[in-house]
mmCIF file of C-alpha atoms in Angstrom:
data_model
loop_
_atom_site.group_PDB
_atom_site.id
_atom_site.type_symbol
_atom_site.label_atom_id
_atom_site.label_comp_id
_atom_site.label_asym_id
_atom_site.label_seq_id
_atom_site.Cartn_x
_atom_site.Cartn_y
_atom_site.Cartn_z
ATOM 1 C CA UNK A 1 -33.042 -0.767 -3.624
ATOM 2 C CA UNK A 2 -31.946 -3.310 -6.182
ATOM 3 C CA UNK A 3 -30.638 -6.579 -4.788
ATOM 4 C CA UNK A 4 -27.516 -7.404 -6.862
ATOM 5 C CA UNK A 5 -28.536 -9.475 -9.923
ATOM 6 C CA UNK A 6 -26.257 -12.389 -9.110
ATOM 7 C CA UNK A 7 -27.791 -12.604 -5.619
ATOM 8 C CA UNK A 8 -31.319 -12.599 -7.058
ATOM 9 C CA UNK A 9 -30.291 -15.399 -9.405
ATOM 10 C CA UNK A 10 -28.756 -17.434 -6.581
ATOM 11 C CA UNK A 11 -31.942 -17.052 -4.521
ATOM 12 C CA UNK A 12 -34.052 -18.135 -7.515
ATOM 13 C CA UNK A 13 -31.905 -21.211 -8.142
ATOM 14 C CA UNK A 14 -32.000 -22.233 -4.468
ATOM 15 C CA UNK A 15 -35.786 -21.762 -4.381
ATOM 16 C CA UNK A 16 -36.117 -24.432 -7.100
ATOM 17 C CA UNK A 17 -34.980 -27.087 -4.605
ATOM 18 C CA UNK A 18 -37.786 -29.155 -3.043
ATOM 19 C CA UNK A 19 -39.112 -27.797 0.241
ATOM 20 C CA UNK A 20 -37.056 -24.601 -0.089
ATOM 21 C CA UNK A 21 -39.309 -21.526 -0.221
ATOM 22 C CA UNK A 22 -38.307 -17.995 -1.144
ATOM 23 C CA UNK A 23 -37.537 -17.083 2.459
ATOM 24 C CA UNK A 24 -35.319 -20.091 3.125
ATOM 25 C CA UNK A 25 -33.627 -19.586 -0.241
ATOM 26 C CA UNK A 26 -32.783 -16.031 0.828
ATOM 27 C CA UNK A 27 -31.379 -17.242 4.139
ATOM 28 C CA UNK A 28 -29.252 -19.870 2.390
ATOM 29 C CA UNK A 29 -28.034 -17.396 -0.242
ATOM 30 C CA UNK A 30 -26.931 -14.907 2.412
ATOM 31 C CA UNK A 31 -25.218 -17.650 4.355
ATOM 32 C CA UNK A 32 -23.329 -18.635 1.189
ATOM 33 C CA UNK A 33 -22.191 -15.015 0.861
ATOM 34 C CA UNK A 34 -21.239 -14.595 4.522
ATOM 35 C CA UNK A 35 -19.322 -17.869 4.857
ATOM 36 C CA UNK A 36 -15.723 -18.383 3.848
ATOM 37 C CA UNK A 37 -15.556 -18.139 0.069
ATOM 38 C CA UNK A 38 -13.952 -21.597 -0.169
ATOM 39 C CA UNK A 39 -16.921 -23.217 1.624
ATOM 40 C CA UNK A 40 -19.345 -21.810 -0.948
ATOM 41 C CA UNK A 41 -17.121 -22.842 -3.858
ATOM 42 C CA UNK A 42 -16.776 -26.342 -2.348
ATOM 43 C CA UNK A 43 -20.549 -26.722 -2.416
ATOM 44 C CA UNK A 44 -20.700 -25.582 -6.053
ATOM 45 C CA UNK A 45 -17.911 -27.982 -6.940
ATOM 46 C CA UNK A 46 -19.523 -30.924 -5.162
ATOM 47 C CA UNK A 47 -22.760 -30.355 -7.106
ATOM 48 C CA UNK A 48 -20.867 -30.397 -10.391
ATOM 49 C CA UNK A 49 -18.771 -33.407 -9.362
ATOM 50 C CA UNK A 50 -21.814 -35.416 -8.215
ATOM 51 C CA UNK A 51 -23.626 -34.685 -11.480
ATOM 52 C CA UNK A 52 -20.576 -35.600 -13.544
ATOM 53 C CA UNK A 53 -19.658 -38.830 -11.737
ATOM 54 C CA UNK A 54 -22.959 -40.334 -10.619
ATOM 55 C CA UNK A 55 -24.910 -42.248 -13.241
ATOM 56 C CA UNK A 56 -27.413 -45.088 -13.312
ATOM 57 C CA UNK A 57 -26.039 -48.601 -12.818
ATOM 58 C CA UNK A 58 -26.486 -50.340 -16.220
ATOM 59 C CA UNK A 59 -27.955 -53.392 -14.460
ATOM 60 C CA UNK A 60 -30.335 -52.079 -11.734
ATOM 61 C CA UNK A 61 -30.562 -48.332 -12.638
ATOM 62 C CA UNK A 62 -29.648 -47.340 -9.077
ATOM 63 C CA UNK A 63 -27.196 -44.479 -8.489
ATOM 64 C CA UNK A 64 -23.566 -45.437 -8.899
ATOM 65 C CA UNK A 65 -20.222 -43.880 -9.685
ATOM 66 C CA UNK A 66 -19.224 -47.012 -11.577
ATOM 67 C CA UNK A 67 -20.812 -48.662 -14.620
ATOM 68 C CA UNK A 68 -22.134 -51.448 -12.360
ATOM 69 C CA UNK A 69 -23.077 -50.495 -8.796
ATOM 70 C CA UNK A 70 -21.616 -51.983 -5.606
ATOM 71 C CA UNK A 71 -24.703 -54.091 -4.986
ATOM 72 C CA UNK A 72 -24.967 -55.584 -8.485
ATOM 73 C CA UNK A 73 -21.219 -56.316 -8.423
ATOM 74 C CA UNK A 74 -21.287 -57.952 -4.974
ATOM 75 C CA UNK A 75 -21.050 -61.782 -5.200
ATOM 76 C CA UNK A 76 -22.243 -62.111 -1.565
ATOM 77 C CA UNK A 77 -25.671 -60.696 -2.444
ATOM 78 C CA UNK A 78 -28.422 -63.089 -3.525
ATOM 79 C CA UNK A 79 -28.771 -62.375 -7.248
ATOM 80 C CA UNK A 80 -31.803 -64.665 -7.499
ATOM 81 C CA UNK A 81 -33.955 -62.285 -5.464
ATOM 82 C CA UNK A 82 -34.750 -58.924 -7.050
ATOM 83 C CA UNK A 83 -36.459 -56.134 -5.120
ATOM 84 C CA UNK A 84 -38.306 -53.746 -7.452
ATOM 85 C CA UNK A 85 -38.452 -50.095 -6.336
ATOM 86 C CA UNK A 86 -39.739 -46.930 -7.971
ATOM 87 C CA UNK A 87 -36.901 -44.591 -7.155
ATOM 88 C CA UNK A 88 -33.101 -44.931 -6.749
ATOM 89 C CA UNK A 89 -33.425 -43.304 -3.303
ATOM 90 C CA UNK A 90 -35.472 -46.283 -2.109
ATOM 91 C CA UNK A 91 -32.370 -48.476 -2.377
ATOM 92 C CA UNK A 92 -30.526 -46.397 0.241
ATOM 93 C CA UNK A 93 -33.578 -46.473 2.516
ATOM 94 C CA UNK A 94 -33.925 -50.264 2.312
ATOM 95 C CA UNK A 95 -30.163 -50.795 2.654
ATOM 96 C CA UNK A 96 -30.223 -48.653 5.797
ATOM 97 C CA UNK A 97 -32.634 -51.089 7.430
ATOM 98 C CA UNK A 98 -30.348 -54.091 6.690
ATOM 99 C CA UNK A 99 -33.321 -56.382 5.987
ATOM 100 C CA UNK A 100 -32.665 -57.338 2.384
ATOM 101 C CA UNK A 101 -29.745 -59.311 0.972
ATOM 102 C CA UNK A 102 -30.846 -59.644 -2.650
ATOM 103 C CA UNK A 103 -30.370 -57.157 -5.490
ATOM 104 C CA UNK A 104 -32.520 -54.283 -6.761
ATOM 105 C CA UNK A 105 -34.226 -52.991 -9.871
ATOM 106 C CA UNK A 106 -35.240 -49.337 -10.146
ATOM 107 C CA UNK A 107 -38.287 -48.697 -12.353
ATOM 108 C CA UNK A 108 -37.668 -44.925 -12.391
ATOM 109 C CA UNK A 109 -41.314 -44.194 -11.582
ATOM 110 C CA UNK A 110 -44.713 -45.875 -11.287
ATOM 111 C CA UNK A 111 -47.491 -46.365 -13.810
ATOM 112 C CA UNK A 112 -49.684 -43.258 -13.955
ATOM 113 C CA UNK A 113 -51.624 -42.892 -17.234
ATOM 114 C CA UNK A 114 -52.842 -39.431 -16.218
ATOM 115 C CA UNK A 115 -49.251 -38.224 -16.017
ATOM 116 C CA UNK A 116 -48.354 -40.070 -19.215
ATOM 117 C CA UNK A 117 -46.280 -42.663 -17.375
ATOM 118 C CA UNK A 118 -47.037 -45.970 -19.097
ATOM 119 C CA UNK A 119 -45.193 -49.289 -18.613
ATOM 120 C CA UNK A 120 -42.998 -48.651 -21.650
ATOM 121 C CA UNK A 121 -41.639 -45.401 -20.173
ATOM 122 C CA UNK A 122 -40.451 -47.309 -17.087
ATOM 123 C CA UNK A 123 -37.496 -49.705 -16.860
ATOM 124 C CA UNK A 124 -39.821 -52.724 -17.082
ATOM 125 C CA UNK A 125 -38.524 -54.083 -20.420
ATOM 126 C CA UNK A 126 -35.043 -53.924 -18.873
ATOM 127 C CA UNK A 127 -36.287 -55.982 -15.903
ATOM 128 C CA UNK A 128 -37.773 -58.535 -18.296
ATOM 129 C CA UNK A 129 -34.469 -58.789 -20.179
ATOM 130 C CA UNK A 130 -32.577 -59.139 -16.932
ATOM 131 C CA UNK A 131 -34.802 -61.978 -15.732
ATOM 132 C CA UNK A 132 -34.698 -63.741 -19.122
ATOM 133 C CA UNK A 133 -30.913 -63.635 -19.190
ATOM 134 C CA UNK A 134 -30.526 -64.903 -15.649
ATOM 135 C CA UNK A 135 -33.658 -66.436 -14.097
ATOM 136 C CA UNK A 136 -34.534 -65.533 -10.512
ATOM 137 C CA UNK A 137 -36.339 -67.224 -7.625
ATOM 138 C CA UNK A 138 -38.230 -64.277 -6.148
ATOM 139 C CA UNK A 139 -39.406 -60.842 -7.163
ATOM 140 C CA UNK A 140 -40.136 -58.589 -4.153
ATOM 141 C CA UNK A 141 -42.379 -55.781 -5.377
ATOM 142 C CA UNK A 142 -41.597 -52.772 -3.184
ATOM 143 C CA UNK A 143 -43.354 -50.001 -5.077
ATOM 144 C CA UNK A 144 -45.033 -47.422 -2.822
ATOM 145 C CA UNK A 145 -48.428 -48.190 -1.255
ATOM 146 C CA UNK A 146 -50.054 -45.500 -3.422
ATOM 147 C CA UNK A 147 -52.522 -45.776 -6.286
ATOM 148 C CA UNK A 148 -49.685 -45.663 -8.817
ATOM 149 C CA UNK A 149 -47.489 -48.028 -6.832
ATOM 150 C CA UNK A 150 -50.310 -50.570 -6.480
ATOM 151 C CA UNK A 151 -51.143 -50.344 -10.199
ATOM 152 C CA UNK A 152 -47.494 -50.961 -11.014
ATOM 153 C CA UNK A 153 -47.378 -53.890 -8.578
ATOM 154 C CA UNK A 154 -50.382 -55.500 -10.268
ATOM 155 C CA UNK A 155 -48.893 -54.934 -13.704
ATOM 156 C CA UNK A 156 -45.615 -56.597 -12.683
ATOM 157 C CA UNK A 157 -47.498 -59.466 -11.026
ATOM 158 C CA UNK A 158 -49.331 -60.179 -14.303
ATOM 159 C CA UNK A 159 -46.201 -59.804 -16.395
ATOM 160 C CA UNK A 160 -43.956 -62.114 -14.387
ATOM 161 C CA UNK A 161 -46.411 -64.669 -12.989
ATOM 162 C CA UNK A 162 -45.233 -67.325 -15.461
ATOM 163 C CA UNK A 163 -41.508 -66.595 -15.418
ATOM 164 C CA UNK A 164 -40.776 -66.013 -11.713
ATOM 165 C CA UNK A 165 -41.543 -68.776 -9.151
ATOM 166 C CA UNK A 166 -42.318 -66.472 -6.218
ATOM 167 C CA UNK A 167 -43.652 -62.929 -6.470
ATOM 168 C CA UNK A 168 -44.138 -61.077 -3.175
ATOM 169 C CA UNK A 169 -45.308 -57.623 -2.150
ATOM 170 C CA UNK A 170 -43.920 -55.873 0.941
ATOM 171 C CA UNK A 171 -46.439 -55.840 3.805
ATOM 172 C CA UNK A 172 -48.713 -52.870 4.274
ATOM 173 C CA UNK A 173 -50.064 -52.150 7.754
ATOM 174 C CA UNK A 174 -49.417 -50.046 10.823
ATOM 175 C CA UNK A 175 -46.009 -48.342 10.844
ATOM 176 C CA UNK A 176 -43.795 -49.172 13.842
ATOM 177 C CA UNK A 177 -44.442 -46.658 16.619
ATOM 178 C CA UNK A 178 -47.716 -45.634 14.959
ATOM 179 C CA UNK A 179 -50.954 -44.906 16.797
ATOM 180 C CA UNK A 180 -54.224 -46.666 15.824
ATOM 181 C CA UNK A 181 -56.000 -43.416 16.567
ATOM 182 C CA UNK A 182 -54.230 -41.664 13.713
ATOM 183 C CA UNK A 183 -54.197 -44.505 11.181
ATOM 184 C CA UNK A 184 -56.321 -43.949 8.073
ATOM 185 C CA UNK A 185 -58.940 -46.567 7.262
ATOM 186 C CA UNK A 186 -56.996 -47.816 4.239
ATOM 187 C CA UNK A 187 -53.945 -48.556 6.390
ATOM 188 C CA UNK A 188 -56.137 -50.218 9.037
ATOM 189 C CA UNK A 189 -57.861 -52.340 6.379
ATOM 190 C CA UNK A 190 -54.457 -53.494 5.094
ATOM 191 C CA UNK A 191 -53.273 -54.176 8.649
ATOM 192 C CA UNK A 192 -56.308 -56.401 9.349
ATOM 193 C CA UNK A 193 -56.084 -58.196 5.990
ATOM 194 C CA UNK A 194 -52.411 -58.895 6.598
ATOM 195 C CA UNK A 195 -52.697 -59.988 10.229
ATOM 196 C CA UNK A 196 -50.476 -62.926 11.205
ATOM 197 C CA UNK A 197 -50.244 -65.440 14.079
ATOM 198 C CA UNK A 198 -49.161 -63.714 17.280
ATOM 199 C CA UNK A 199 -45.518 -64.217 18.213
ATOM 200 C CA UNK A 200 -44.221 -63.520 21.712
ATOM 201 C CA UNK A 201 -40.945 -61.984 20.542
ATOM 202 C CA UNK A 202 -40.821 -58.235 20.374
ATOM 203 C CA UNK A 203 -40.075 -57.230 16.841
ATOM 204 C CA UNK A 204 -40.765 -53.547 16.602
ATOM 205 C CA UNK B 1 -23.886 -50.576 0.602
ATOM 206 C CA UNK B 2 -21.555 -47.704 -0.068
ATOM 207 C CA UNK B 3 -23.194 -44.473 -1.123
ATOM 208 C CA UNK B 4 -21.054 -43.107 -4.007
ATOM 209 C CA UNK B 5 -18.304 -40.853 -2.603
ATOM 210 C CA UNK B 6 -19.316 -37.800 -4.616
ATOM 211 C CA UNK B 7 -22.883 -38.133 -3.300
ATOM 212 C CA UNK B 8 -21.649 -38.376 0.303
ATOM 213 C CA UNK B 9 -19.576 -35.264 -0.280
ATOM 214 C CA UNK B 10 -22.513 -33.371 -1.771
ATOM 215 C CA UNK B 11 -24.688 -34.312 1.219
ATOM 216 C CA UNK B 12 -21.948 -33.164 3.626
ATOM 217 C CA UNK B 13 -21.550 -29.826 1.856
ATOM 218 C CA UNK B 14 -25.318 -29.208 1.824
ATOM 219 C CA UNK B 15 -25.563 -30.113 5.531
ATOM 220 C CA UNK B 16 -23.182 -27.225 6.318
ATOM 221 C CA UNK B 17 -25.888 -24.728 5.314
ATOM 222 C CA UNK B 18 -27.816 -23.178 8.221
ATOM 223 C CA UNK B 19 -30.998 -25.031 9.162
ATOM 224 C CA UNK B 20 -30.200 -27.925 6.807
ATOM 225 C CA UNK B 21 -29.828 -31.187 8.729
ATOM 226 C CA UNK B 22 -28.476 -34.462 7.409
ATOM 227 C CA UNK B 23 -31.910 -35.665 6.319
ATOM 228 C CA UNK B 24 -32.792 -32.508 4.389
ATOM 229 C CA UNK B 25 -29.299 -32.464 2.870
ATOM 230 C CA UNK B 26 -29.914 -36.001 1.600
ATOM 231 C CA UNK B 27 -33.258 -35.000 0.109
ATOM 232 C CA UNK B 28 -31.712 -31.975 -1.606
ATOM 233 C CA UNK B 29 -28.768 -34.007 -2.911
ATOM 234 C CA UNK B 30 -31.065 -36.618 -4.427
ATOM 235 C CA UNK B 31 -33.208 -33.925 -5.976
ATOM 236 C CA UNK B 32 -30.084 -32.400 -7.538
ATOM 237 C CA UNK B 33 -29.294 -35.810 -9.026
ATOM 238 C CA UNK B 34 -32.822 -36.505 -10.249
ATOM 239 C CA UNK B 35 -33.422 -33.096 -11.831
ATOM 240 C CA UNK B 36 -32.301 -32.083 -15.299
ATOM 241 C CA UNK B 37 -28.512 -31.887 -15.206
ATOM 242 C CA UNK B 38 -28.567 -28.285 -16.436
ATOM 243 C CA UNK B 39 -30.687 -27.212 -13.441
ATOM 244 C CA UNK B 40 -28.126 -28.588 -11.022
ATOM 245 C CA UNK B 41 -25.224 -27.014 -12.916
ATOM 246 C CA UNK B 42 -27.093 -23.681 -13.002
ATOM 247 C CA UNK B 43 -27.264 -23.717 -9.203
ATOM 248 C CA UNK B 44 -23.546 -24.472 -8.937
ATOM 249 C CA UNK B 45 -22.767 -21.699 -11.399
ATOM 250 C CA UNK B 46 -24.954 -19.165 -9.610
ATOM 251 C CA UNK B 47 -23.135 -19.889 -6.321
ATOM 252 C CA UNK B 48 -19.779 -19.286 -7.995
ATOM 253 C CA UNK B 49 -21.029 -16.184 -9.819
ATOM 254 C CA UNK B 50 -22.546 -14.667 -6.670
ATOM 255 C CA UNK B 51 -19.320 -15.241 -4.744
ATOM 256 C CA UNK B 52 -17.209 -13.774 -7.532
ATOM 257 C CA UNK B 53 -19.317 -10.674 -8.210
ATOM 258 C CA UNK B 54 -20.754 -9.685 -4.843
ATOM 259 C CA UNK B 55 -18.479 -7.758 -2.519
ATOM 260 C CA UNK B 56 -18.815 -5.234 0.271
ATOM 261 C CA UNK B 57 -19.579 -1.651 -0.738
ATOM 262 C CA UNK B 58 -16.447 0.357 0.130
ATOM 263 C CA UNK B 59 -18.584 3.012 1.791
ATOM 264 C CA UNK B 60 -21.278 1.184 3.840
ATOM 265 C CA UNK B 61 -20.004 -2.453 3.718
ATOM 266 C CA UNK B 62 -23.379 -3.691 2.455
ATOM 267 C CA UNK B 63 -23.528 -6.294 -0.335
ATOM 268 C CA UNK B 64 -23.040 -4.884 -3.806
ATOM 269 C CA UNK B 65 -21.909 -5.953 -7.225
ATOM 270 C CA UNK B 66 -20.308 -2.557 -7.764
ATOM 271 C CA UNK B 67 -17.556 -0.806 -5.798
ATOM 272 C CA UNK B 68 -20.155 1.581 -4.338
ATOM 273 C CA UNK B 69 -23.642 0.175 -3.737
ATOM 274 C CA UNK B 70 -26.881 1.523 -5.231
ATOM 275 C CA UNK B 71 -27.870 3.186 -1.977
ATOM 276 C CA UNK B 72 -24.573 4.973 -1.318
ATOM 277 C CA UNK B 73 -24.522 6.108 -4.962
ATOM 278 C CA UNK B 74 -28.117 7.396 -4.943
ATOM 279 C CA UNK B 75 -28.277 11.228 -4.729
ATOM 280 C CA UNK B 76 -31.980 11.050 -3.758
ATOM 281 C CA UNK B 77 -31.141 9.352 -0.449
ATOM 282 C CA UNK B 78 -30.477 11.485 2.617
ATOM 283 C CA UNK B 79 -26.722 11.132 3.130
ATOM 284 C CA UNK B 80 -26.877 13.037 6.409
ATOM 285 C CA UNK B 81 -28.773 10.229 8.148
ATOM 286 C CA UNK B 82 -26.885 6.973 8.662
ATOM 287 C CA UNK B 83 -28.598 3.819 9.906
ATOM 288 C CA UNK B 84 -26.132 1.471 11.637
ATOM 289 C CA UNK B 85 -26.863 -2.274 11.309
ATOM 290 C CA UNK B 86 -24.972 -5.384 12.345
ATOM 291 C CA UNK B 87 -25.386 -7.445 9.211
ATOM 292 C CA UNK B 88 -25.614 -6.694 5.460
ATOM 293 C CA UNK B 89 -28.890 -8.675 5.355
ATOM 294 C CA UNK B 90 -30.492 -6.093 7.644
ATOM 295 C CA UNK B 91 -30.291 -3.538 4.832
ATOM 296 C CA UNK B 92 -32.575 -5.627 2.595
ATOM 297 C CA UNK B 93 -35.003 -6.124 5.473
ATOM 298 C CA UNK B 94 -35.210 -2.411 6.250
ATOM 299 C CA UNK B 95 -35.410 -1.479 2.547
ATOM 300 C CA UNK B 96 -38.300 -3.902 2.169
ATOM 301 C CA UNK B 97 -40.322 -1.941 4.712
ATOM 302 C CA UNK B 98 -39.771 1.367 2.814
ATOM 303 C CA UNK B 99 -39.479 3.365 6.057
ATOM 304 C CA UNK B 100 -35.972 4.721 5.770
ATOM 305 C CA UNK B 101 -34.610 7.154 3.205
ATOM 306 C CA UNK B 102 -31.103 7.698 4.567
ATOM 307 C CA UNK B 103 -28.002 5.587 4.023
ATOM 308 C CA UNK B 104 -26.556 2.607 5.911
ATOM 309 C CA UNK B 105 -23.433 1.446 7.666
ATOM 310 C CA UNK B 106 -22.829 -2.263 8.304
ATOM 311 C CA UNK B 107 -20.733 -3.044 11.402
ATOM 312 C CA UNK B 108 -20.268 -6.692 10.364
ATOM 313 C CA UNK B 109 -21.209 -7.936 13.830
ATOM 314 C CA UNK B 110 -21.854 -6.728 17.371
ATOM 315 C CA UNK B 111 -19.556 -6.325 20.355
ATOM 316 C CA UNK B 112 -19.220 -9.649 22.176
ATOM 317 C CA UNK B 113 -16.047 -9.934 24.280
ATOM 318 C CA UNK B 114 -16.753 -13.603 25.035
ATOM 319 C CA UNK B 115 -16.622 -14.391 21.328
ATOM 320 C CA UNK B 116 -13.595 -12.150 20.872
ATOM 321 C CA UNK B 117 -15.564 -9.497 18.973
ATOM 322 C CA UNK B 118 -14.241 -6.153 20.223
ATOM 323 C CA UNK B 119 -14.965 -2.698 18.748
ATOM 324 C CA UNK B 120 -11.755 -2.758 16.701
ATOM 325 C CA UNK B 121 -12.808 -5.960 14.879
ATOM 326 C CA UNK B 122 -15.995 -4.219 13.713
ATOM 327 C CA UNK B 123 -16.317 -1.511 11.033
ATOM 328 C CA UNK B 124 -16.543 1.215 13.694
ATOM 329 C CA UNK B 125 -13.305 3.047 12.770
ATOM 330 C CA UNK B 126 -14.628 3.163 9.198
ATOM 331 C CA UNK B 127 -17.861 4.744 10.466
ATOM 332 C CA UNK B 128 -15.845 7.340 12.391
ATOM 333 C CA UNK B 129 -13.823 8.172 9.257
ATOM 334 C CA UNK B 130 -16.980 8.424 7.214
ATOM 335 C CA UNK B 131 -18.593 10.847 9.654
ATOM 336 C CA UNK B 132 -15.396 12.925 9.982
ATOM 337 C CA UNK B 133 -15.112 13.289 6.225
ATOM 338 C CA UNK B 134 -18.732 14.238 5.739
ATOM 339 C CA UNK B 135 -20.600 15.234 8.914
ATOM 340 C CA UNK B 136 -24.120 13.888 9.446
ATOM 341 C CA UNK B 137 -27.273 15.050 11.206
ATOM 342 C CA UNK B 138 -28.529 11.765 12.662
ATOM 343 C CA UNK B 139 -27.225 8.333 13.512
ATOM 344 C CA UNK B 140 -30.018 5.713 13.776
ATOM 345 C CA UNK B 141 -28.631 2.799 15.759
ATOM 346 C CA UNK B 142 -30.452 -0.312 14.509
ATOM 347 C CA UNK B 143 -28.375 -3.064 16.082
ATOM 348 C CA UNK B 144 -30.431 -6.044 17.289
ATOM 349 C CA UNK B 145 -32.275 -5.842 20.650
ATOM 350 C CA UNK B 146 -29.911 -8.477 22.094
ATOM 351 C CA UNK B 147 -27.238 -8.226 24.782
ATOM 352 C CA UNK B 148 -24.558 -7.750 22.127
ATOM 353 C CA UNK B 149 -26.653 -5.351 20.071
ATOM 354 C CA UNK B 150 -27.442 -3.200 23.114
ATOM 355 C CA UNK B 151 -23.773 -3.158 24.195
ATOM 356 C CA UNK B 152 -22.816 -2.041 20.700
ATOM 357 C CA UNK B 153 -25.533 0.645 20.736
ATOM 358 C CA UNK B 154 -24.189 2.044 24.015
ATOM 359 C CA UNK B 155 -20.640 1.994 22.715
ATOM 360 C CA UNK B 156 -21.635 3.923 19.567
ATOM 361 C CA UNK B 157 -23.683 6.376 21.649
ATOM 362 C CA UNK B 158 -20.612 7.201 23.770
ATOM 363 C CA UNK B 159 -18.337 7.397 20.763
ATOM 364 C CA UNK B 160 -20.450 9.745 18.662
ATOM 365 C CA UNK B 161 -22.248 11.836 21.309
ATOM 366 C CA UNK B 162 -20.004 14.839 20.594
ATOM 367 C CA UNK B 163 -19.772 14.575 16.820
ATOM 368 C CA UNK B 164 -23.329 13.723 15.771
ATOM 369 C CA UNK B 165 -26.199 16.119 16.657
ATOM 370 C CA UNK B 166 -28.924 13.458 16.966
ATOM 371 C CA UNK B 167 -28.385 9.819 17.895
ATOM 372 C CA UNK B 168 -31.473 7.601 17.939
ATOM 373 C CA UNK B 169 -32.182 3.951 18.653
ATOM 374 C CA UNK B 170 -35.008 2.107 16.853
ATOM 375 C CA UNK B 171 -37.986 1.492 19.150
ATOM 376 C CA UNK B 172 -38.295 -1.739 21.040
ATOM 377 C CA UNK B 173 -41.757 -2.929 22.044
ATOM 378 C CA UNK B 174 -44.577 -5.207 20.973
ATOM 379 C CA UNK B 175 -44.213 -6.502 17.408
ATOM 380 C CA UNK B 176 -47.142 -5.720 15.075
ATOM 381 C CA UNK B 177 -49.671 -8.542 15.242
ATOM 382 C CA UNK B 178 -48.131 -9.756 18.507
ATOM 383 C CA UNK B 179 -50.077 -11.009 21.519
ATOM 384 C CA UNK B 180 -49.481 -9.531 25.006
ATOM 385 C CA UNK B 181 -50.016 -13.027 26.387
ATOM 386 C CA UNK B 182 -46.905 -14.299 24.649
ATOM 387 C CA UNK B 183 -44.662 -11.249 25.085
ATOM 388 C CA UNK B 184 -41.655 -11.724 27.376
ATOM 389 C CA UNK B 185 -41.271 -9.344 30.319
ATOM 390 C CA UNK B 186 -38.276 -7.626 28.725
ATOM 391 C CA UNK B 187 -40.284 -6.759 25.617
ATOM 392 C CA UNK B 188 -43.215 -5.598 27.766
ATOM 393 C CA UNK B 189 -40.906 -3.449 29.893
ATOM 394 C CA UNK B 190 -39.538 -1.804 26.725
ATOM 395 C CA UNK B 191 -43.057 -1.316 25.368
ATOM 396 C CA UNK B 192 -44.148 0.486 28.554
ATOM 397 C CA UNK B 193 -40.982 2.586 28.756
ATOM 398 C CA UNK B 194 -41.445 3.630 25.144
ATOM 399 C CA UNK B 195 -45.172 4.363 25.321
ATOM 400 C CA UNK B 196 -46.313 7.438 23.359
ATOM 401 C CA UNK B 197 -49.419 9.671 23.205
ATOM 402 C CA UNK B 198 -52.367 7.806 21.733
ATOM 403 C CA UNK B 199 -53.185 8.628 18.108
ATOM 404 C CA UNK B 200 -56.505 7.737 16.540
ATOM 405 C CA UNK B 201 -55.037 6.640 13.220
ATOM 406 C CA UNK B 202 -54.424 2.920 12.790
ATOM 407 C CA UNK B 203 -50.762 2.376 12.191
ATOM 408 C CA UNK B 204 -50.194 -1.346 12.445
#
């Protein structure tokens, strides 16, 4: 039996999403056909609307539906502290933890010569411009603790060591709730290197 | 920070899909924003196209992009054997196993008085009409081996016992590759009830 062409196409398109295999794509496609038609059309419309309205903030390159995002436009944020992240998603993750009151800069990737990602393909020149136009006190480098993230962190450190008074890197060590037994040796090494005086307060 | 409204809406719409929680919906939404715009629009378009072109076959109520589906229109299929299923998806599953050469009838559910699903809300009258207009030799009842599926099977058995020469129910027993150790007692009971003379061929 031939599955109707438009159903095959829908399954194929759904299977392009990350973490969605052929089987899940099929399940989702059928559910889109079995649900109320309006529900399915609402999803289609919200995809189109999100793509049409969401762009990169011209200042930090985070996601925004305005030219300048809420964070960059907020006078209550500390504009002299910039947190550098690889990906616009990271901003939402950090904001969710309510630990940072400065502003952000999205690099849109990390240096990876093997994948052809060199400093000039990232938003590093834009960060330089931004800092030249309005000097900052601290640059918090929050790239991922991966090979590429570390390389990028070192590159930024070198680049800004003369123009930014304080350059920090987020701590690497044991994740909260983690188990020593399952920590890899790299994480353990970082945790020992970064050990700090014991405080009696509980801060997990 | 406020997540842009159109992004929140996209996440909400994605989270309505079965098996997609808030976290996965977020991941999918971000991936739709980070991918090539055309990819995201293609998905939206394929949802709309599938909903606009796929309808229920007027004969068997399976999914089809034509008024009468490929199976109902195929003269090589045995139109005197009708397999009754609950859900249009079941047709694809059965077709995939290449074991059935007759035609189908989708009930669009199973009898479940508690959920307000009574025989008259299902496509049972349509099945009766179909059989009256063109008598059949066998009705293969392939509703699910659940309480509702069994109730529906019994109802159909009663209804058609005088008009259809042979009424069968698909076998219930151990699934291929299954382990006795993990089989529930209901499945085991069905497997013993349905035991058949031992054949030397391997037919798993």
